mmCIF file of C-alpha atoms in Angstrom:
data_model
loop_
_atom_site.group_PDB
_atom_site.id
_atom_site.type_symbol
_atom_site.label_atom_id
_atom_site.label_comp_id
_atom_site.label_asym_id
_atom_site.label_seq_id
_atom_site.Cartn_x
_atom_site.Cartn_y
_atom_site.Cartn_z
ATOM 1 C CA UNK W 1 9.057 22.587 -0.013
ATOM 2 C CA UNK W 2 5.443 24.337 2.510
ATOM 3 C CA UNK W 3 4.639 21.173 5.108
ATOM 4 C CA UNK W 4 8.716 21.701 5.960
ATOM 5 C CA UNK W 5 8.678 24.246 5.994
ATOM 6 C CA UNK W 6 5.804 25.112 8.031
ATOM 7 C CA UNK W 7 6.639 22.518 10.560
ATOM 8 C CA UNK W 8 10.538 23.516 10.971
ATOM 9 C CA UNK W 9 8.275 27.085 12.642
ATOM 10 C CA UNK W 10 6.555 25.085 14.305
ATOM 11 C CA UNK W 11 8.614 22.911 16.051
ATOM 12 C CA UNK W 12 10.752 26.088 16.611
ATOM 13 C CA UNK W 13 7.845 27.763 18.142
ATOM 14 C CA UNK W 14 6.740 25.188 20.283
ATOM 15 C CA UNK W 15 10.302 24.963 21.806
ATOM 16 C CA UNK W 16 10.861 21.176 20.542
ATOM 17 C CA UNK W 17 14.551 19.875 22.252
ATOM 18 C CA UNK W 18 14.936 16.955 18.891
ATOM 19 C CA UNK W 19 18.121 14.701 20.216
ATOM 20 C CA UNK W 20 19.808 15.571 16.511
ATOM 21 C CA UNK W 21 20.385 18.561 14.630
ATOM 22 C CA UNK W 22 17.103 18.700 12.366
ATOM 23 C CA UNK W 23 18.396 20.141 8.946
ATOM 24 C CA UNK W 24 15.529 22.003 6.264
ATOM 25 C CA UNK W 25 17.091 21.676 2.854
ATOM 26 C CA UNK W 26 15.670 22.701 -0.381
ATOM 27 C CA UNK W 27 17.039 22.416 -3.676
ATOM 28 C CA UNK W 28 15.292 23.431 -7.025
ATOM 29 C CA UNK W 29 14.165 19.877 -7.486
ATOM 30 C CA UNK W 30 15.756 17.076 -10.357
ATOM 31 C CA UNK W 31 13.373 18.230 -12.814
ATOM 32 C CA UNK W 32 15.127 21.376 -13.634
ATOM 33 C CA UNK W 33 18.670 19.605 -13.233
ATOM 34 C CA UNK W 34 20.622 18.632 -9.943
ATOM 35 C CA UNK W 35 23.641 20.799 -10.524
ATOM 36 C CA UNK W 36 22.576 24.190 -8.550
ATOM 37 C CA UNK W 37 20.218 21.483 -6.792
ATOM 38 C CA UNK W 38 21.544 18.982 -4.758
ATOM 39 C CA UNK W 39 25.005 18.203 -6.860
ATOM 40 C CA UNK W 40 25.774 21.978 -5.361
ATOM 41 C CA UNK W 41 24.439 21.490 -1.785
ATOM 42 C CA UNK W 42 26.856 18.081 -2.144
ATOM 43 C CA UNK W 43 30.042 19.405 -4.159
ATOM 44 C CA UNK W 44 29.822 23.119 -1.878
ATOM 45 C CA UNK W 45 28.146 22.122 2.030
ATOM 46 C CA UNK W 46 28.778 18.384 2.350
ATOM 47 C CA UNK W 47 29.940 19.503 5.555
ATOM 48 C CA UNK W 48 25.651 20.757 6.655
ATOM 49 C CA UNK W 49 24.724 17.244 5.991
ATOM 50 C CA UNK W 50 27.055 14.839 6.990
ATOM 51 C CA UNK W 51 26.148 11.631 9.382
ATOM 52 C CA UNK W 52 22.871 12.099 7.949
ATOM 53 C CA UNK W 53 19.584 10.378 6.179
ATOM 54 C CA UNK W 54 17.304 12.385 3.949
ATOM 55 C CA UNK W 55 13.347 12.121 4.710
ATOM 56 C CA UNK W 56 13.146 13.050 1.147
ATOM 57 C CA UNK W 57 9.283 13.286 -1.364
ATOM 58 C CA UNK W 58 8.886 9.456 -4.279
ATOM 59 C CA UNK W 59 6.445 7.912 -1.250
ATOM 60 C CA UNK W 60 2.941 9.268 -1.277
ATOM 61 C CA UNK W 61 -0.802 7.556 0.159
ATOM 62 C CA UNK W 62 -2.362 5.625 -2.005
ATOM 63 C CA UNK W 63 -6.551 5.951 -1.692
ATOM 64 C CA UNK W 64 -8.521 4.306 -4.359
ATOM 65 C CA UNK W 65 -13.035 5.205 -3.657
ATOM 66 C CA UNK W 66 -12.163 7.979 -1.075
ATOM 67 C CA UNK W 67 -11.098 5.331 1.232
ATOM 68 C CA UNK W 68 -7.147 5.149 1.844
ATOM 69 C CA UNK W 69 -5.432 1.753 1.064
ATOM 70 C CA UNK W 70 -1.370 2.206 1.728
ATOM 71 C CA UNK W 71 1.282 4.602 2.595
ATOM 72 C CA UNK W 72 4.758 4.010 0.950
ATOM 73 C CA UNK W 73 8.034 4.813 1.797
ATOM 74 C CA UNK W 74 10.648 4.623 -1.004
ATOM 75 C CA UNK W 75 13.821 3.160 -0.579
ATOM 76 C CA UNK W 76 14.922 3.310 -4.346
ATOM 77 C CA UNK W 77 14.241 4.446 -7.499
ATOM 78 C CA UNK W 78 15.251 3.312 -11.138
ATOM 79 C CA UNK W 79 17.335 5.649 -13.191
ATOM 80 C CA UNK W 80 17.159 6.635 -16.439
ATOM 81 C CA UNK W 81 20.114 6.167 -19.577
ATOM 82 C CA UNK W 82 19.253 6.847 -23.096
ATOM 83 C CA UNK W 83 20.461 5.583 -26.394
ATOM 84 C CA UNK W 84 20.618 6.066 -29.446
ATOM 85 C CA UNK W 85 19.506 3.880 -32.454
ATOM 86 C CA UNK W 86 20.108 4.604 -35.834
ATOM 87 C CA UNK W 87 19.614 3.085 -39.320
ATOM 88 C CA UNK W 88 22.469 5.231 -42.547
ATOM 89 C CA UNK W 89 21.924 3.140 -46.212
ATOM 90 C CA UNK W 90 23.531 5.418 -49.696
ATOM 91 C CA UNK W 91 19.874 7.365 -50.606
ATOM 92 C CA UNK W 92 19.004 8.562 -53.439
ATOM 93 C CA UNK W 93 15.844 9.344 -55.780
ATOM 94 C CA UNK W 94 12.293 8.348 -53.775
ATOM 95 C CA UNK W 95 10.732 7.395 -57.959
ATOM 96 C CA UNK W 96 13.322 4.796 -57.676
ATOM 97 C CA UNK W 97 12.575 2.871 -54.425
ATOM 98 C CA UNK W 98 15.656 0.210 -52.877
ATOM 99 C CA UNK W 99 14.487 -3.190 -51.019
ATOM 100 C CA UNK W 100 16.593 -1.335 -48.057
ATOM 101 C CA UNK W 101 15.921 1.332 -46.621
ATOM 102 C CA UNK W 102 16.911 3.845 -43.520
ATOM 103 C CA UNK W 103 13.328 4.196 -41.262
ATOM 104 C CA UNK W 104 12.268 0.844 -42.500
ATOM 105 C CA UNK W 105 15.535 -1.078 -41.173
ATOM 106 C CA UNK W 106 14.676 1.663 -37.558
ATOM 107 C CA UNK W 107 11.245 0.484 -37.234
ATOM 108 C CA UNK W 108 11.725 -2.569 -37.264
ATOM 109 C CA UNK W 109 14.291 -2.615 -35.055
ATOM 110 C CA UNK W 110 12.221 -1.131 -32.907
ATOM 111 C CA UNK W 111 9.206 -3.409 -32.346
ATOM 112 C CA UNK W 112 11.904 -5.672 -31.773
ATOM 113 C CA UNK W 113 12.469 -3.738 -28.940
ATOM 114 C CA UNK W 114 9.179 -3.230 -28.833
ATOM 115 C CA UNK W 115 8.886 -6.488 -27.985
ATOM 116 C CA UNK W 116 11.432 -7.668 -25.510
ATOM 117 C CA UNK W 117 11.030 -7.731 -21.123
ATOM 118 C CA UNK W 118 14.068 -7.981 -19.983
ATOM 119 C CA UNK W 119 14.718 -10.011 -16.900
ATOM 120 C CA UNK W 120 13.064 -10.216 -14.326
ATOM 121 C CA UNK W 121 14.532 -8.194 -11.040
ATOM 122 C CA UNK W 122 13.237 -8.902 -7.145
ATOM 123 C CA UNK W 123 15.260 -7.127 -4.181
ATOM 124 C CA UNK W 124 14.278 -7.731 -0.574
ATOM 125 C CA UNK W 125 12.798 -5.290 -0.242
ATOM 126 C CA UNK W 126 10.535 -5.351 -4.297
ATOM 127 C CA UNK W 127 9.644 -8.355 -2.531
ATOM 128 C CA UNK W 128 8.004 -6.717 0.843
ATOM 129 C CA UNK W 129 5.648 -4.381 -0.851
ATOM 130 C CA UNK W 130 4.520 -7.259 -3.105
ATOM 131 C CA UNK W 131 3.317 -8.943 -0.368
ATOM 132 C CA UNK W 132 1.326 -5.930 1.091
ATOM 133 C CA UNK W 133 0.501 -4.890 -1.783
ATOM 134 C CA UNK W 134 -1.305 -8.097 -3.051
ATOM 135 C CA UNK W 135 -2.603 -7.378 0.651
ATOM 136 C CA UNK W 136 -4.882 -5.317 -0.798
ATOM 137 C CA UNK W 137 -5.542 -5.310 -4.457
ATOM 138 C CA UNK W 138 -7.654 -7.337 -5.654
ATOM 139 C CA UNK W 139 -9.423 -10.370 -6.985
ATOM 140 C CA UNK W 140 -6.952 -12.067 -9.593
ATOM 141 C CA UNK W 141 -4.353 -8.737 -8.784
ATOM 142 C CA UNK W 142 -3.781 -9.756 -5.776
ATOM 143 C CA UNK W 143 -4.026 -13.177 -6.561
ATOM 144 C CA UNK W 144 -1.417 -12.477 -9.245
ATOM 145 C CA UNK W 145 1.324 -10.626 -6.996
ATOM 146 C CA UNK W 146 1.168 -13.798 -4.737
ATOM 147 C CA UNK W 147 2.337 -15.761 -7.267
ATOM 148 C CA UNK W 148 5.525 -14.402 -9.594
ATOM 149 C CA UNK W 149 6.552 -13.779 -5.245
ATOM 150 C CA UNK W 150 7.052 -18.065 -6.023
ATOM 151 C CA UNK W 151 10.394 -20.117 -7.288
ATOM 152 C CA UNK W 152 10.096 -20.081 -9.689
ATOM 153 C CA UNK W 153 7.753 -17.449 -10.267
ATOM 154 C CA UNK W 154 3.975 -17.607 -11.701
ATOM 155 C CA UNK W 155 4.429 -17.233 -15.031
ATOM 156 C CA UNK W 156 1.053 -16.732 -16.330
ATOM 157 C CA UNK W 157 0.397 -14.406 -13.995
ATOM 158 C CA UNK W 158 4.258 -12.926 -14.712
ATOM 159 C CA UNK W 159 3.030 -12.403 -17.733
ATOM 160 C CA UNK W 160 -0.903 -10.407 -16.896
ATOM 161 C CA UNK W 161 0.909 -8.356 -14.919
ATOM 162 C CA UNK W 162 3.497 -6.606 -17.454
ATOM 163 C CA UNK W 163 0.611 -6.848 -19.429
ATOM 164 C CA UNK W 164 -0.139 -3.299 -15.887
ATOM 165 C CA UNK W 165 2.581 -0.351 -16.717
ATOM 166 C CA UNK W 166 2.564 0.452 -13.527
ATOM 167 C CA UNK W 167 3.707 -3.041 -12.208
ATOM 168 C CA UNK W 168 5.410 -4.360 -15.172
ATOM 169 C CA UNK W 169 7.968 -0.919 -14.463
ATOM 170 C CA UNK W 170 9.004 -2.320 -11.344
ATOM 171 C CA UNK W 171 9.268 -5.752 -12.506
ATOM 172 C CA UNK W 172 12.595 -5.591 -14.765
ATOM 173 C CA UNK W 173 14.666 -2.875 -16.801
ATOM 174 C CA UNK W 174 12.624 -0.509 -19.365
ATOM 175 C CA UNK W 175 12.859 0.753 -22.864
ATOM 176 C CA UNK W 176 10.432 2.307 -24.504
ATOM 177 C CA UNK W 177 11.878 4.586 -27.864
ATOM 178 C CA UNK W 178 10.659 8.103 -27.278
ATOM 179 C CA UNK W 179 11.909 10.836 -30.420
ATOM 180 C CA UNK W 180 12.609 9.940 -34.034
ATOM 181 C CA UNK W 181 14.174 11.271 -36.944
ATOM 182 C CA UNK W 182 15.470 10.904 -40.206
ATOM 183 C CA UNK W 183 14.951 11.703 -43.857
ATOM 184 C CA UNK W 184 15.728 15.001 -45.406
ATOM 185 C CA UNK W 185 12.922 15.392 -47.960
ATOM 186 C CA UNK W 186 9.727 14.725 -49.824
ATOM 187 C CA UNK W 187 11.612 13.409 -52.523
ATOM 188 C CA UNK W 188 14.410 11.260 -50.871
ATOM 189 C CA UNK W 189 15.239 8.167 -50.319
ATOM 190 C CA UNK W 190 16.033 8.941 -46.586
ATOM 191 C CA UNK W 191 19.905 8.440 -45.587
ATOM 192 C CA UNK W 192 19.290 8.321 -41.912
ATOM 193 C CA UNK W 193 16.756 7.709 -39.904
ATOM 194 C CA UNK W 194 17.049 7.392 -35.381
ATOM 195 C CA UNK W 195 15.252 6.992 -32.516
ATOM 196 C CA UNK W 196 15.888 8.496 -29.035
ATOM 197 C CA UNK W 197 15.306 4.406 -26.559
ATOM 198 C CA UNK W 198 14.635 5.546 -22.657
ATOM 199 C CA UNK W 199 15.544 3.148 -20.465
ATOM 200 C CA UNK W 200 14.975 2.611 -16.702
ATOM 201 C CA UNK W 201 16.974 0.436 -15.325
ATOM 202 C CA UNK W 202 16.255 -1.148 -12.320
ATOM 203 C CA UNK W 203 19.110 -0.381 -9.330
ATOM 204 C CA UNK W 204 21.815 -2.883 -9.593
ATOM 205 C CA UNK W 205 21.812 -2.847 -13.279
ATOM 206 C CA UNK W 206 24.719 -1.875 -15.526
ATOM 207 C CA UNK W 207 24.680 -0.125 -18.451
ATOM 208 C CA UNK W 208 27.006 -1.904 -20.592
ATOM 209 C CA UNK W 209 24.683 -4.999 -19.819
ATOM 210 C CA UNK W 210 21.837 -3.284 -21.656
ATOM 211 C CA UNK W 211 23.713 -1.819 -23.609
ATOM 212 C CA UNK W 212 24.186 -5.514 -25.023
ATOM 213 C CA UNK W 213 21.054 -6.555 -24.565
ATOM 214 C CA UNK W 214 19.765 -4.172 -27.107
ATOM 215 C CA UNK W 215 22.185 -5.033 -28.960
ATOM 216 C CA UNK W 216 20.871 -7.909 -29.591
ATOM 217 C CA UNK W 217 17.476 -7.181 -29.662
ATOM 218 C CA UNK W 218 18.256 -4.858 -32.250
ATOM 219 C CA UNK W 219 20.081 -7.322 -34.197
ATOM 220 C CA UNK W 220 21.604 -6.195 -37.424
ATOM 221 C CA UNK W 221 25.530 -5.575 -37.440
ATOM 222 C CA UNK W 222 24.296 -2.251 -40.007
ATOM 223 C CA UNK W 223 22.100 -0.445 -37.600
ATOM 224 C CA UNK W 224 23.951 1.802 -34.653
ATOM 225 C CA UNK W 225 23.563 1.756 -30.539
ATOM 226 C CA UNK W 226 25.382 3.462 -28.632
ATOM 227 C CA UNK W 227 25.446 5.090 -24.972
ATOM 228 C CA UNK W 228 23.964 8.603 -25.234
ATOM 229 C CA UNK W 229 24.218 9.446 -21.566
ATOM 230 C CA UNK W 230 21.851 8.753 -18.562
ATOM 231 C CA UNK W 231 22.229 9.282 -14.173
ATOM 232 C CA UNK W 232 24.339 7.402 -12.409
ATOM 233 C CA UNK W 233 22.574 4.206 -10.510
ATOM 234 C CA UNK W 234 22.249 3.323 -6.835
ATOM 235 C CA UNK W 235 21.705 1.085 -4.139
ATOM 236 C CA UNK W 236 18.859 1.255 -2.990
ATOM 237 C CA UNK W 237 18.986 2.412 1.013
ATOM 238 C CA UNK W 238 18.102 0.262 3.702
ATOM 239 C CA UNK W 239 14.558 0.135 5.076
ATOM 240 C CA UNK W 240 15.915 -0.850 8.608
ATOM 241 C CA UNK W 241 13.363 -1.585 12.253
ATOM 242 C CA UNK W 242 13.844 1.873 12.862
ATOM 243 C CA UNK W 243 12.372 3.671 9.576
ATOM 244 C CA UNK W 244 9.545 2.098 8.489
ATOM 245 C CA UNK W 245 9.252 1.021 12.337
ATOM 246 C CA UNK W 246 8.561 4.985 12.754
ATOM 247 C CA UNK W 247 6.872 5.392 9.592
ATOM 248 C CA UNK W 248 4.279 2.870 10.648
ATOM 249 C CA UNK W 249 3.740 3.189 14.261
ATOM 250 C CA UNK W 250 2.673 7.056 12.591
ATOM 251 C CA UNK W 251 1.082 5.290 9.880
ATOM 252 C CA UNK W 252 -1.098 4.209 11.954
ATOM 253 C CA UNK W 253 -2.573 6.474 14.201
ATOM 254 C CA UNK W 254 -2.976 8.265 11.791
ATOM 255 C CA UNK W 255 -4.775 5.608 9.372
ATOM 256 C CA UNK W 256 -5.598 2.932 11.605
ATOM 257 C CA UNK W 257 -4.996 -0.360 8.853
ATOM 258 C CA UNK W 258 -3.269 1.479 6.590
ATOM 259 C CA UNK W 259 -0.458 -0.513 5.051
ATOM 260 C CA UNK W 260 2.764 1.147 4.655
ATOM 261 C CA UNK W 261 3.944 -0.755 1.228
ATOM 262 C CA UNK W 262 8.034 -0.555 0.816
ATOM 263 C CA UNK W 263 8.270 0.846 -2.438
ATOM 264 C CA UNK W 264 11.086 1.786 -6.074
ATOM 265 C CA UNK W 265 10.139 4.397 -7.703
ATOM 266 C CA UNK W 266 10.448 4.369 -11.869
ATOM 267 C CA UNK W 267 11.146 7.482 -11.957
ATOM 268 C CA UNK W 268 14.093 9.339 -10.391
ATOM 269 C CA UNK W 269 14.302 12.434 -7.359
ATOM 270 C CA UNK W 270 17.670 13.891 -6.127
ATOM 271 C CA UNK W 271 16.533 10.966 -3.816
ATOM 272 C CA UNK W 272 19.571 8.262 -5.789
ATOM 273 C CA UNK W 273 22.135 11.441 -5.431
ATOM 274 C CA UNK W 274 21.766 11.644 -1.406
ATOM 275 C CA UNK W 275 21.925 7.087 -1.823
ATOM 276 C CA UNK W 276 25.101 7.444 -3.921
ATOM 277 C CA UNK W 277 26.694 10.599 -1.348
ATOM 278 C CA UNK W 278 25.624 7.956 1.511
ATOM 279 C CA UNK W 279 23.270 9.246 1.867
ATOM 280 C CA UNK W 280 20.662 7.162 3.282
ATOM 281 C CA UNK W 281 17.140 8.863 1.962
ATOM 282 C CA UNK W 282 13.693 7.674 2.315
ATOM 283 C CA UNK W 283 10.538 9.270 0.542
ATOM 284 C CA UNK W 284 8.187 9.404 2.174
ATOM 285 C CA UNK W 285 5.139 12.032 2.505
ATOM 286 C CA UNK W 286 1.871 10.485 4.241
ATOM 287 C CA UNK W 287 -0.322 12.913 0.963
ATOM 288 C CA UNK W 288 -2.865 10.443 -0.235
ATOM 289 C CA UNK W 289 -3.554 11.025 -3.708
ATOM 290 C CA UNK W 290 -6.686 8.599 -6.115
ATOM 291 C CA UNK W 291 -4.930 5.029 -6.724
ATOM 292 C CA UNK W 292 -6.662 6.027 -10.944
ATOM 293 C CA UNK W 293 -6.572 9.224 -10.978
ATOM 294 C CA UNK W 294 -2.198 10.274 -10.737
ATOM 295 C CA UNK W 295 -1.427 13.349 -12.419
ATOM 296 C CA UNK W 296 2.096 13.839 -11.507
ATOM 297 C CA UNK W 297 3.656 15.794 -14.798
ATOM 298 C CA UNK W 298 0.066 15.771 -15.964
ATOM 299 C CA UNK W 299 -2.599 18.395 -16.839
ATOM 300 C CA UNK W 300 -4.160 20.307 -13.364
ATOM 301 C CA UNK W 301 -2.188 17.569 -11.182
ATOM 302 C CA UNK W 302 -3.026 18.182 -7.375
ATOM 303 C CA UNK W 303 -4.271 16.842 -4.174
ATOM 304 C CA UNK W 304 -6.446 17.007 -2.105
ATOM 305 C CA UNK W 305 -6.864 20.505 0.708
ATOM 306 C CA UNK W 306 -7.379 17.773 3.218
ATOM 307 C CA UNK W 307 -4.914 15.314 2.407
ATOM 308 C CA UNK W 308 -1.998 18.932 2.211
ATOM 309 C CA UNK W 309 -3.032 18.962 5.493
ATOM 310 C CA UNK W 310 -2.772 15.594 6.862
ATOM 311 C CA UNK W 311 0.381 15.842 5.212
ATOM 312 C CA UNK W 312 1.522 18.425 7.280
ATOM 313 C CA UNK W 313 0.352 16.683 10.222
ATOM 314 C CA UNK W 314 1.318 13.170 9.479
ATOM 315 C CA UNK W 315 5.704 14.549 8.653
ATOM 316 C CA UNK W 316 5.349 16.557 11.474
ATOM 317 C CA UNK W 317 4.595 13.273 14.236
ATOM 318 C CA UNK W 318 7.135 11.317 12.165
ATOM 319 C CA UNK W 319 10.356 14.158 12.094
ATOM 320 C CA UNK W 320 9.626 14.244 16.176
ATOM 321 C CA UNK W 321 9.458 10.350 17.279
ATOM 322 C CA UNK W 322 13.049 10.356 14.257
ATOM 323 C CA UNK W 323 14.476 12.935 16.645
ATOM 324 C CA UNK W 324 12.810 12.550 20.072
ATOM 325 C CA UNK W 325 15.620 10.927 23.067
ATOM 326 C CA UNK W 326 13.697 8.234 23.019
ATOM 327 C CA UNK W 327 14.327 7.016 19.418
ATOM 328 C CA UNK W 328 17.020 4.940 18.461
ATOM 329 C CA UNK W 329 18.277 5.963 14.824
ATOM 330 C CA UNK W 330 22.223 5.464 14.624
ATOM 331 C CA UNK W 331 21.966 8.185 11.735
ATOM 332 C CA UNK W 332 23.065 11.444 14.429
ATOM 333 C CA UNK W 333 21.274 13.658 12.802
ATOM 334 C CA UNK W 334 17.653 13.204 10.219
ATOM 335 C CA UNK W 335 17.569 15.787 6.874
ATOM 336 C CA UNK W 336 14.622 17.075 4.858
#
């Protein structure tokens, strides 16, 4: 927000004349829900951003051992869905245990979910992203990334990559238990036990298919699995030559030989809502963070002072490049 505001002031003071409108929208972020943010904008003032494409959060640069190695551009994101898994039982007194037990049965169901892997999914942009990620990944990791791009994918490489949480989350839909509730007294057999399973769906996935997969994996007709709701899936934004070229040339100007990495975020941003409204959205910032010390939503969330000022300069150059007379971009407006 600070970078974009500062750049709007900077361009205004310089008398820059863009060849399309540059719109800065500061909305309450998705962490507080989009109803007072991007949903409000789309519902009440769609005319302000009609025909635009958007530059949003979601992309950042990667550093390793102090060296800048990649600058990512987000074109897609996974969407969360919540499912409730519930086991019920007649219950009774704990002094007379039953063979069946709601907590045990729920536990077995959750272990089944833990051991299940959704199918591998690639789209064209992610394939390009993995190709470039392989270039900057040393040793076995780089070889494995290349191996899963083969047809068919190398199963041993896929197994090794599946053990790396940050990589596995990019390969497939994931499901993980996040909340538990069960029992009603220390000396009573539980009459009910339930868990919330948080699913992060790949673009193009169907909620009905995910529900069917969970029911099959739980493999117990006495256990109820219901869909509780979540975000609306969105298709990836097309990675045009104009967008990718502008990001690549700006990156090359500032950090020669740094790879531009098309990517999908495993968490959600407001980009999904924009894409569903017909506004192609690209997460890009030029803000570099340590690859092995990502603190988003964690303790002491921070970025380097140098990264802040570099991101400021990167966005200034990129926005001007995408809104100058010689640049041929199909959209009529640029929305930040």
